[in-house]
Amino acid sequence: MPQPSTAPTAPAAPRIPEAVHRRRWAVLGVLMLSLLIVVLDNSILNVAVKTIAAPAPTGIGATQSELEWSINSYTLVFAGLLFTSGLLGDRLGRKKVLLFGITVFGIGSALAAMSGSPGELIAFRALMGLGAAFVMPATLAVLMNVFERDEQPKAIGIWAGSVGLAIAIGPITGGILLEHFWWGSIFLINVPVVILALALMVWLVPDSRDPHPGRIDIPGVLLSVVGLVLLVYGIIRGGELADFTDPTVLAPVLGGLAVLVLFVLHERRSDHPAIDMSYFKRPAFSAAVAAIALVFFALMGVTFFSAFYLQSVRGYSALQSGLLILPLAVAQMVFAPRARLVVERFGARAVCTVGMLLVALGLAAFAFFDAGTPVWVMEVVFFLQGAGMAHIMPPVTVAIMQALPREKAGSGSAINNTFRQVGGALGVAVLGSLLSSTYRGEIEGHLGAVPAALRDTAGESVEATLAVAEKLGPAGRGLVAPAYDAFLSAMHVTAIASAVIGVVGAVVVALFLPGRAPAQTAAPAVPGHEGEARRGSVRAPGAEAGESARR
């Protein structure tokens, strides 16, 4: 009678090749450099809008609408293609998609720097958005395929901290460049960084893809692009008009939502869906996605009005304003890489709930700011906001990315970034509209002495009112103090609305994110496989996908 074998079973082959594993931190550095360029660019542009609006040769004489579209054309293309680019990365190879995206971004940057008209700038900014849409999801997808599961939270924390670095150095870099060079330098600065990133990518970054991608879901891809572009366009348009009931706003918003509903229905019925909708049935996954959207909704809205507060009301320059928000970035860079340690001790639910409440507290603090608020108080508030963000983004990103099989990392990253981008666009549009409408209501009673031809313009924003006051000379001096008061009143209302959104986010994560995970006992290492044991829990290819299917 044969006896059962007692020989030890060899552990599953490691998911990450040893050669890739050894250079994983260098790869992460390259990914952070790529992410830095993309995030940095938008924060730099916000500093330069006044210069670009100036007549040639200082600027290109862009109108307010053209300036808005130089920002919005990027956002529209970027948001519309995020999901598609993630799918293509899984199918074609994430390194290839990353190289393509950073190359297109670099070309778009060089062309934008040489723009001779606002129309050219808008077109080249859209090209930059195309490149950025292929960069951001790919960075996170590559990260998930060069780090083992136990190291992914640490790597994601560092990845998230690099966003804080970009937020900090963007306005500072932009301010320095504009003080010494022409406006196009804010785009041209990207080109040498892109060249360096390309060289390092070719050398260090390994390629990876879904080994069994199946047929491409062409109808699903097209529906996602059309739906997201329509929705984001409608949101942007609503922010421009400060009126979400206008037909030109309602039509694209409702149309976009209808197309996205068709997308969901199609995905649920397809035998080869672009994204498995069953993931959204998991409370932890859906709560993580909602938390990202809500925190960026609140934070992007307050970022929008804080720039006006610091520069228009407090009188700080663009460079000084950038330096003032350094505590927010420093807090993110310090705490984000360490967030995993707090999560291990207290659980994602407690950590993210406290983080959301810190963000909400920081937003609510703006309701008490006035023209004489001490600088140190602002610095403390910015630091609290950064600390809150640092304890939200890494845990929820880990929750999203580890819910999907490693082979679908591009899709997971695309979902993460799409909800973040749409939430941010909504925050700027909705809270910006609230700020604008409240300001107009506050300032209208003080515009009686303004010529009728200038009255509508003067009521648009604090910047517009101050510009009209300057144009009127001595007769306009009486508008300055009411403009500051009206803006502060509008900022207080908008800050409370932002804080409420932050509290809603805290409730969502408190109810649905998982609590502290039970401690697990590590399996003993098998002789001869110490290297694999050193790398933590190693899974056989397809194991995560199998577990996902069983769940």
Coordinates of C-alpha atoms in Angstrom, one line a residue:
M1 CA 0.0 0.0 0.0
P2 CA 1.6 3.3 -1.1
Q3 CA 2.5 5.7 1.7
P4 CA 1.7 9.4 1.4
S5 CA 4.7 11.6 0.7
T6 CA 6.1 13.5 3.6
A7 CA 8.5 15.6 1.5
P8 CA 8.0 19.3 2.1
T9 CA 6.0 21.1 -0.6
A10 CA 7.9 23.9 -2.3
P11 CA 6.3 27.2 -1.9
A12 CA 4.7 29.0 -4.7
A13 CA 7.0 30.9 -7.1
P14 CA 7.4 34.6 -6.2
R15 CA 5.3 37.0 -8.1
I16 CA 8.1 39.5 -8.5
P17 CA 11.3 38.4 -10.1
E18 CA 14.4 38.8 -7.9
A19 CA 16.1 41.2 -10.3
V20 CA 13.0 43.5 -10.2
H21 CA 12.6 43.2 -6.5
R22 CA 16.2 44.4 -5.9
R23 CA 15.6 47.7 -7.7
R24 CA 12.1 48.3 -6.6
W25 CA 12.9 51.5 -4.6
A26 CA 14.8 52.9 -7.6
V27 CA 11.7 52.2 -9.7
L28 CA 9.5 53.9 -7.2
G29 CA 11.8 57.0 -7.5
V30 CA 11.3 57.1 -11.2
L31 CA 7.5 56.7 -10.8
M32 CA 7.5 59.6 -8.3
L33 CA 9.5 61.8 -10.8
S34 CA 6.9 61.1 -13.5
L35 CA 4.0 61.8 -11.1
L36 CA 5.7 64.9 -9.9
I37 CA 5.8 66.5 -13.4
V38 CA 2.1 65.9 -14.0
V39 CA 0.9 67.2 -10.6
L40 CA 3.4 70.1 -10.6
D41 CA 2.3 71.5 -13.9
N42 CA -1.2 72.3 -12.8
S43 CA -0.1 74.0 -9.6
I44 CA 2.4 76.1 -11.6
L45 CA -0.2 77.2 -14.1
N46 CA -2.5 78.5 -11.4
V47 CA 0.3 81.0 -10.4
A48 CA 0.9 82.2 -13.9
V49 CA -2.7 83.1 -15.0
K50 CA -2.3 86.8 -14.4
T51 CA 1.0 87.0 -16.4
I52 CA -0.5 85.0 -19.3
A53 CA -3.5 87.4 -19.3
A54 CA -1.1 90.4 -19.8
P55 CA -0.7 91.8 -23.3
A56 CA 2.4 90.8 -25.3
P57 CA 5.3 90.7 -24.8
T58 CA 4.7 90.0 -21.1
G59 CA 1.9 87.5 -21.8
I60 CA -0.4 86.6 -24.7
G61 CA -3.4 88.7 -23.8
A62 CA -5.7 85.8 -22.8
T63 CA -9.2 86.7 -21.6
Q64 CA -10.7 85.2 -18.5
S65 CA -12.6 82.6 -20.5
E66 CA -9.5 81.7 -22.4
L67 CA -7.5 81.3 -19.2
E68 CA -10.2 79.1 -17.8
W69 CA -10.1 76.9 -20.8
S70 CA -6.3 76.7 -20.8
I71 CA -6.9 74.9 -17.4
N72 CA -10.1 73.1 -18.4
S73 CA -8.9 71.7 -21.7
Y74 CA -6.3 69.8 -19.8
T75 CA -8.8 68.6 -17.1
L76 CA -11.3 67.5 -19.7
V77 CA -9.0 65.3 -21.7
F78 CA -7.2 64.0 -18.6
A79 CA -10.4 63.0 -16.8
G80 CA -12.0 61.5 -20.0
L81 CA -9.1 59.2 -20.8
L82 CA -8.0 58.1 -17.3
F83 CA -10.1 54.9 -17.3
T84 CA -9.2 54.0 -20.9
S85 CA -5.5 54.5 -20.3
G86 CA -5.6 52.2 -17.4
L87 CA -7.2 49.4 -19.5
L88 CA -4.7 49.9 -22.2
G89 CA -1.8 49.7 -19.7
D90 CA -3.1 46.3 -18.5
R91 CA -3.4 45.1 -22.1
L92 CA -0.4 46.6 -23.9
G93 CA 2.1 46.9 -21.1
R94 CA 2.3 49.5 -18.4
K95 CA 5.9 50.6 -19.2
K96 CA 4.9 51.2 -22.9
V97 CA 1.9 53.3 -21.8
L98 CA 4.0 55.2 -19.3
L99 CA 6.7 56.0 -21.9
F100 CA 4.1 57.1 -24.4
G101 CA 2.3 59.3 -21.9
I102 CA 5.5 61.1 -20.6
T103 CA 6.7 61.6 -24.2
V104 CA 3.4 63.2 -25.3
F105 CA 3.4 65.3 -22.1
G106 CA 6.9 66.5 -22.8
I107 CA 6.0 67.4 -26.4
G108 CA 2.9 69.2 -25.3
S109 CA 4.9 71.2 -22.7
A110 CA 7.4 72.4 -25.3
L111 CA 4.7 73.4 -27.7
A112 CA 2.7 75.2 -24.9
A113 CA 5.8 77.2 -24.0
M114 CA 6.0 78.5 -27.5
S115 CA 2.3 79.3 -27.9
G116 CA 1.7 82.5 -29.8
S117 CA -2.0 82.8 -29.0
P118 CA -4.5 81.7 -26.4
G119 CA -6.0 79.2 -28.9
E120 CA -2.7 77.5 -29.3
L121 CA -2.2 77.4 -25.6
I122 CA -5.6 75.7 -25.1
A123 CA -4.8 73.1 -27.8
F124 CA -1.4 72.3 -26.4
R125 CA -2.7 72.1 -22.9
A126 CA -5.2 69.5 -24.1
L127 CA -2.2 67.5 -25.6
M128 CA -0.5 67.7 -22.2
G129 CA -3.8 66.3 -20.7
L130 CA -3.6 63.4 -23.1
G131 CA -0.1 62.5 -22.0
A132 CA -0.9 63.0 -18.3
A133 CA -3.9 60.6 -18.6
F134 CA -1.5 57.8 -19.6
V135 CA 1.1 58.7 -16.9
M136 CA -0.8 58.9 -13.7
P137 CA -2.6 55.5 -13.7
A138 CA 0.5 53.7 -15.1
T139 CA 2.7 54.9 -12.2
L140 CA 0.4 53.2 -9.6
A141 CA -0.1 50.1 -11.7
V142 CA 3.7 49.7 -12.1
L143 CA 4.1 50.1 -8.4
M144 CA 1.7 47.3 -7.7
N145 CA 3.7 45.0 -9.9
V146 CA 7.2 45.7 -8.5
F147 CA 6.3 45.5 -4.8
E148 CA 5.1 42.4 -2.9
R149 CA 1.7 42.8 -1.2
D150 CA 3.2 43.3 2.3
E151 CA 5.3 46.3 1.0
Q152 CA 2.7 47.9 -1.1
P153 CA 1.2 50.1 1.7
K154 CA 4.6 51.6 2.4
A155 CA 5.3 52.2 -1.3
I156 CA 1.8 53.7 -1.8
G157 CA 2.4 56.0 1.2
I158 CA 5.6 57.3 -0.4
W159 CA 3.8 57.6 -3.8
A160 CA 1.1 59.7 -2.2
G161 CA 3.6 61.8 -0.3
S162 CA 5.1 62.8 -3.7
V163 CA 1.9 64.6 -4.5
G164 CA 2.4 66.7 -1.4
L165 CA 5.9 67.6 -2.7
A166 CA 4.4 68.7 -6.0
I167 CA 1.7 70.8 -4.3
A168 CA 4.5 72.6 -2.4
I169 CA 7.1 73.2 -5.0
G170 CA 4.6 74.0 -7.9
P171 CA 3.7 77.6 -6.8
I172 CA 7.2 78.2 -5.5
T173 CA 8.8 77.1 -8.8
G174 CA 6.3 79.0 -10.8
G175 CA 6.9 82.2 -8.8
I176 CA 10.7 82.0 -9.2
L177 CA 10.4 81.3 -12.9
L178 CA 8.0 84.2 -13.5
E179 CA 10.2 86.6 -11.6
H180 CA 13.2 85.8 -13.8
F181 CA 11.9 84.4 -17.2
W182 CA 9.0 84.8 -19.6
W183 CA 5.7 83.0 -19.0
G184 CA 6.5 80.0 -21.2
S185 CA 9.2 78.9 -18.9
I186 CA 6.6 77.4 -16.6
F187 CA 6.0 74.8 -19.3
L188 CA 9.5 74.6 -20.8
I189 CA 10.8 73.5 -17.3
N190 CA 9.0 70.2 -17.9
V191 CA 11.1 69.2 -20.9
P192 CA 14.5 68.4 -19.3
V193 CA 12.7 66.6 -16.5
V194 CA 10.8 64.5 -19.0
I195 CA 14.0 63.6 -20.8
L196 CA 15.6 62.5 -17.5
A197 CA 12.4 60.5 -16.6
L198 CA 12.4 58.8 -20.0
A199 CA 16.0 57.7 -19.7
L200 CA 15.5 56.3 -16.2
M201 CA 12.3 54.5 -17.3
V202 CA 14.0 52.7 -20.2
W203 CA 16.8 51.7 -17.8
L204 CA 15.0 50.8 -14.6
V205 CA 11.3 50.2 -15.0
P206 CA 10.2 46.7 -15.9
D207 CA 7.2 46.1 -18.2
S208 CA 4.1 44.2 -17.0
R209 CA 0.7 43.4 -18.3
D210 CA -2.3 41.2 -17.8
P211 CA -1.3 37.8 -19.1
H212 CA -4.9 36.9 -19.9
P213 CA -6.6 40.2 -20.9
G214 CA -9.4 38.6 -23.0
R215 CA -11.2 40.6 -25.7
I216 CA -11.2 44.3 -25.5
D217 CA -14.6 45.8 -24.5
I218 CA -14.8 48.4 -27.2
P219 CA -18.4 49.6 -26.5
G220 CA -17.5 49.8 -22.8
V221 CA -14.4 51.9 -23.5
L222 CA -16.3 54.3 -25.8
L223 CA -19.1 54.7 -23.3
S224 CA -16.7 55.5 -20.5
V225 CA -14.9 58.2 -22.6
V226 CA -18.1 59.8 -23.8
G227 CA -19.8 59.7 -20.4
L228 CA -16.8 61.1 -18.5
V229 CA -16.1 63.9 -21.0
L230 CA -19.8 65.0 -21.0
L231 CA -20.0 64.9 -17.2
V232 CA -16.8 66.8 -16.6
Y233 CA -17.6 69.3 -19.3
G234 CA -20.9 70.0 -17.7
I235 CA -19.3 70.4 -14.3
I236 CA -16.7 72.8 -15.7
R237 CA -19.4 74.8 -17.5
G238 CA -21.5 75.0 -14.4
G239 CA -18.5 76.4 -12.5
E240 CA -17.9 79.0 -15.2
L241 CA -21.5 80.2 -15.2
A242 CA -22.0 79.8 -11.4
D243 CA -25.4 78.3 -12.4
F244 CA -26.1 74.6 -12.6
T245 CA -29.6 75.1 -13.9
D246 CA -28.5 76.6 -17.2
P247 CA -29.4 74.3 -20.2
T248 CA -25.8 74.3 -21.4
V249 CA -24.9 72.8 -18.1
L250 CA -27.8 70.4 -17.5
A251 CA -27.6 68.9 -21.0
P252 CA -24.0 67.6 -20.8
V253 CA -24.3 66.7 -17.1
L254 CA -27.5 64.7 -17.6
G255 CA -26.2 63.3 -20.9
G256 CA -23.0 62.2 -19.2
L257 CA -24.8 60.6 -16.3
A258 CA -27.1 58.7 -18.8
V259 CA -24.1 57.4 -20.8
L260 CA -22.4 56.3 -17.6
V261 CA -25.5 54.4 -16.5
L262 CA -25.5 52.7 -19.9
F263 CA -21.8 51.9 -19.3
V264 CA -22.6 50.2 -15.9
L265 CA -25.5 48.2 -17.4
H266 CA -23.3 47.1 -20.3
E267 CA -20.5 46.1 -18.0
R268 CA -22.8 44.0 -15.9
R269 CA -24.1 42.1 -18.9
S270 CA -20.8 41.8 -20.8
D271 CA -18.9 38.5 -20.7
H272 CA -15.6 40.5 -21.1
P273 CA -16.2 43.7 -19.1
A274 CA -13.7 46.5 -19.0
I275 CA -14.2 46.5 -15.2
D276 CA -15.9 44.0 -13.0
M277 CA -18.8 45.9 -11.4
S278 CA -19.1 43.3 -8.6
Y279 CA -16.1 45.0 -6.9
F280 CA -18.5 48.0 -6.1
K281 CA -20.7 45.6 -4.2
R282 CA -18.0 45.4 -1.5
P283 CA -18.6 48.1 1.1
A284 CA -14.9 48.6 1.8
F285 CA -14.1 49.1 -1.9
S286 CA -17.0 51.5 -2.6
A287 CA -16.3 53.4 0.6
A288 CA -12.6 53.9 -0.4
V289 CA -13.6 55.2 -3.8
A290 CA -16.2 57.5 -2.2
A291 CA -13.7 58.8 0.3
I292 CA -11.2 59.8 -2.5
A293 CA -14.0 61.7 -4.4
L294 CA -15.3 63.4 -1.3
V295 CA -11.9 64.5 0.1
F296 CA -10.8 66.0 -3.2
F297 CA -14.2 67.6 -3.6
A298 CA -13.7 69.4 -0.4
L299 CA -10.0 70.1 -0.7
M300 CA -10.0 71.3 -4.3
G301 CA -12.8 73.7 -3.5
V302 CA -10.9 75.3 -0.6
T303 CA -7.7 75.4 -2.6
F304 CA -9.6 77.4 -5.2
F305 CA -10.7 80.1 -2.8
S306 CA -7.6 80.1 -0.5
A307 CA -5.6 81.4 -3.5
F308 CA -7.8 84.5 -3.8
Y309 CA -7.7 84.9 0.0
L310 CA -4.0 84.9 0.2
Q311 CA -3.3 87.0 -2.9
S312 CA -6.3 89.3 -3.2
V313 CA -7.3 89.9 0.4
R314 CA -4.0 89.4 2.2
G315 CA -1.8 90.9 -0.5
Y316 CA 0.8 88.1 -0.8
S317 CA 2.6 87.5 -4.0
A318 CA 2.3 84.2 -5.9
L319 CA 5.7 83.1 -4.5
Q320 CA 4.7 84.1 -1.0
S321 CA 1.4 82.2 -1.3
G322 CA 3.3 79.1 -2.4
L323 CA 5.6 79.3 0.6
L324 CA 2.6 79.7 3.0
I325 CA 1.1 76.4 2.0
L326 CA 4.4 74.6 2.6
P327 CA 3.1 73.1 5.9
L328 CA 0.4 71.3 4.0
A329 CA 2.9 69.6 1.7
V330 CA 5.4 69.0 4.5
A331 CA 2.8 67.2 6.6
Q332 CA 1.9 65.0 3.6
M333 CA 5.5 64.1 2.9
V334 CA 6.2 63.3 6.5
F335 CA 3.0 61.4 7.5
A336 CA 1.9 59.7 4.2
P337 CA 4.8 57.2 4.1
R338 CA 4.1 56.3 7.8
A339 CA 0.4 56.0 7.5
R340 CA 0.6 52.3 7.2
L341 CA 2.1 52.0 10.7
V342 CA -0.9 53.8 12.2
V343 CA -3.3 51.6 10.1
E344 CA -1.6 48.4 11.4
R345 CA -2.2 49.6 14.9
F346 CA -5.6 51.1 14.8
G347 CA -7.2 49.9 11.5
A348 CA -8.1 51.8 8.3
R349 CA -11.5 52.8 9.6
A350 CA -10.3 54.7 12.6
V351 CA -7.3 56.2 10.8
C352 CA -9.3 57.4 7.8
T353 CA -12.2 58.7 9.9
V354 CA -9.8 60.8 12.0
G355 CA -8.0 62.0 8.9
M356 CA -11.3 63.1 7.3
L357 CA -12.3 64.9 10.5
L358 CA -8.9 66.7 10.5
V359 CA -9.5 67.8 6.9
A360 CA -13.0 69.0 7.8
L361 CA -11.6 70.9 10.8
G362 CA -9.1 72.6 8.7
L363 CA -11.7 73.6 6.2
A364 CA -14.0 74.9 8.9
A365 CA -11.2 77.0 10.2
F366 CA -11.4 79.2 7.1
A367 CA -14.8 80.3 8.3
F368 CA -13.1 82.2 11.0
F369 CA -10.3 83.8 8.9
D370 CA -10.3 87.5 8.3
A371 CA -8.0 90.1 6.8
G372 CA -5.9 90.1 9.9
T373 CA -5.6 86.4 10.9
P374 CA -2.1 85.7 12.2
V375 CA 0.1 83.8 9.7
W376 CA 1.0 81.2 12.3
V377 CA -2.7 80.3 12.6
M378 CA -2.9 79.7 8.9
E379 CA 0.2 77.6 9.0
V380 CA -1.2 75.4 11.7
V381 CA -4.4 74.9 9.7
F382 CA -2.5 74.0 6.5
F383 CA -0.5 71.5 8.5
L384 CA -3.6 69.9 10.0
Q385 CA -5.1 69.6 6.5
G386 CA -1.9 68.0 5.2
A387 CA -1.8 65.6 8.1
G388 CA -5.4 64.6 7.5
M389 CA -4.8 64.0 3.8
A390 CA -1.7 61.9 4.6
H391 CA -3.8 59.6 6.7
I392 CA -6.6 59.2 4.1
M393 CA -5.0 58.8 0.7
P394 CA -2.6 55.9 1.4
P395 CA -5.1 53.7 3.2
V396 CA -7.9 54.2 0.7
T397 CA -5.6 53.8 -2.2
V398 CA -4.3 50.5 -0.7
A399 CA -7.9 49.4 -0.2
I400 CA -8.8 50.0 -3.8
M401 CA -5.6 48.6 -5.4
Q402 CA -5.5 45.4 -3.2
A403 CA -9.1 44.6 -3.8
L404 CA -8.3 43.9 -7.5
P405 CA -6.0 41.2 -8.8
R406 CA -2.5 42.4 -9.6
E407 CA -3.1 41.7 -13.2
K408 CA -5.8 44.4 -13.2
A409 CA -3.7 47.1 -11.5
G410 CA -4.1 49.5 -14.4
S411 CA -7.9 49.3 -14.1
G412 CA -7.7 49.8 -10.3
S413 CA -5.4 52.8 -10.7
A414 CA -7.8 54.2 -13.3
I415 CA -10.8 53.9 -11.0
N416 CA -8.8 55.6 -8.2
N417 CA -7.7 58.5 -10.3
T418 CA -11.0 58.9 -12.2
F419 CA -13.0 59.4 -9.0
R420 CA -10.3 61.7 -7.6
Q421 CA -10.4 63.8 -10.7
V422 CA -14.2 64.0 -11.0
G423 CA -14.4 64.8 -7.3
G424 CA -11.9 67.6 -7.6
A425 CA -13.6 69.0 -10.7
L426 CA -16.9 69.0 -8.8
G427 CA -15.3 70.7 -5.8
V428 CA -13.9 73.6 -7.9
A429 CA -17.2 74.0 -9.9
V430 CA -19.8 73.6 -7.1
L431 CA -17.9 75.4 -4.3
G432 CA -16.5 77.9 -6.8
S433 CA -20.1 78.6 -7.9
L434 CA -21.2 79.0 -4.2
L435 CA -18.3 81.4 -3.6
S436 CA -19.2 83.4 -6.7
S437 CA -22.9 83.6 -6.1
T438 CA -22.5 84.5 -2.4
Y439 CA -19.9 87.2 -3.3
R440 CA -22.2 88.7 -5.9
G441 CA -25.1 88.9 -3.4
E442 CA -22.8 90.6 -0.8
I443 CA -21.2 93.1 -3.2
E444 CA -24.2 94.2 -5.3
G445 CA -25.4 96.7 -2.7
H446 CA -22.1 98.6 -3.0
L447 CA -22.1 98.9 -6.8
G448 CA -24.6 101.7 -7.1
A449 CA -21.9 104.3 -7.9
V450 CA -20.2 102.1 -10.6
P451 CA -21.1 102.9 -14.2
A452 CA -23.8 100.5 -15.5
A453 CA -21.5 99.2 -18.2
L454 CA -19.0 98.0 -15.6
R455 CA -21.5 96.8 -12.9
D456 CA -21.9 93.2 -14.1
T457 CA -18.1 92.8 -14.5
A458 CA -17.5 94.3 -11.0
G459 CA -19.7 91.8 -9.4
E460 CA -18.1 88.7 -10.8
S461 CA -15.3 88.2 -8.3
V462 CA -13.1 90.1 -5.8
E463 CA -10.4 90.4 -8.5
A464 CA -12.9 91.9 -10.9
T465 CA -14.2 94.4 -8.3
L466 CA -10.7 95.5 -7.4
A467 CA -9.8 95.9 -11.1
V468 CA -12.8 98.1 -11.7
A469 CA -12.0 100.1 -8.5
E470 CA -8.5 100.7 -9.8
K471 CA -9.9 101.7 -13.3
L472 CA -12.2 104.3 -11.6
G473 CA -9.3 105.9 -9.7
P474 CA -10.2 107.9 -6.7
A475 CA -13.9 107.3 -7.3
G476 CA -13.3 103.6 -6.9
R477 CA -11.6 103.6 -3.5
G478 CA -14.9 103.1 -1.7
L479 CA -15.2 99.7 -3.3
V480 CA -12.0 98.2 -1.9
A481 CA -13.1 97.6 1.7
P482 CA -16.6 96.3 0.7
A483 CA -15.0 93.9 -1.8
Y484 CA -12.8 92.4 0.9
D485 CA -15.7 92.1 3.3
A486 CA -17.9 90.5 0.6
F487 CA -15.2 88.0 -0.3
L488 CA -14.5 87.1 3.4
S489 CA -18.3 86.5 3.9
A490 CA -18.5 84.3 0.8
M491 CA -15.3 82.4 1.8
H492 CA -16.9 81.7 5.2
V493 CA -20.0 80.2 3.6
T494 CA -18.0 78.1 1.2
A495 CA -15.7 76.9 4.0
I496 CA -18.6 75.6 6.0
A497 CA -20.0 73.8 2.9
S498 CA -16.5 72.3 2.4
A499 CA -16.3 71.2 6.0
V500 CA -19.8 69.5 5.7
I501 CA -18.5 67.5 2.7
G502 CA -15.5 66.5 4.8
V503 CA -17.8 65.3 7.6
V504 CA -19.9 63.3 5.2
G505 CA -16.7 61.6 4.1
A506 CA -15.8 60.8 7.7
V507 CA -19.2 59.2 8.2
V508 CA -18.8 57.1 5.0
V509 CA -15.4 55.7 6.0
A510 CA -16.5 55.2 9.6
L511 CA -19.5 53.1 8.5
F512 CA -18.0 51.0 5.7
L513 CA -14.2 50.8 5.8
P514 CA -12.8 47.7 7.6
G515 CA -11.5 48.0 11.1
R516 CA -8.3 46.7 12.5
A517 CA -7.1 43.4 10.8
P518 CA -6.5 40.5 13.0
A519 CA -2.8 39.6 13.5
Q520 CA -1.6 36.8 11.3
T521 CA 1.1 34.3 12.1
A522 CA 3.8 34.0 9.4
A523 CA 4.4 30.6 8.0
P524 CA 7.8 29.1 8.7
A525 CA 10.3 29.4 6.0
V526 CA 11.2 26.3 4.0
P527 CA 14.9 25.6 3.9
G528 CA 16.4 26.8 0.7
H529 CA 13.8 29.5 0.2
E530 CA 15.0 32.1 2.6
G531 CA 15.0 34.8 -0.1
E532 CA 11.3 34.2 -0.6
A533 CA 10.5 34.2 3.1
R534 CA 12.4 37.5 3.4
R535 CA 10.0 39.0 0.9
G536 CA 6.9 38.2 3.0
S537 CA 3.8 36.4 1.9
V538 CA 4.4 35.2 -1.7
R539 CA 1.6 34.1 -3.9
A540 CA 1.4 32.0 -7.0
P541 CA 0.5 33.6 -10.3
G542 CA -3.2 34.0 -10.5
A543 CA -3.7 33.4 -6.7
E544 CA -5.1 36.9 -6.1
A545 CA -7.4 36.6 -9.1
G546 CA -8.6 33.2 -7.8
E547 CA -9.3 34.6 -4.4
S548 CA -11.1 37.6 -5.9
A549 CA -13.3 35.2 -7.9
R550 CA -14.1 33.1 -4.8
R551 CA -15.1 36.3 -2.9

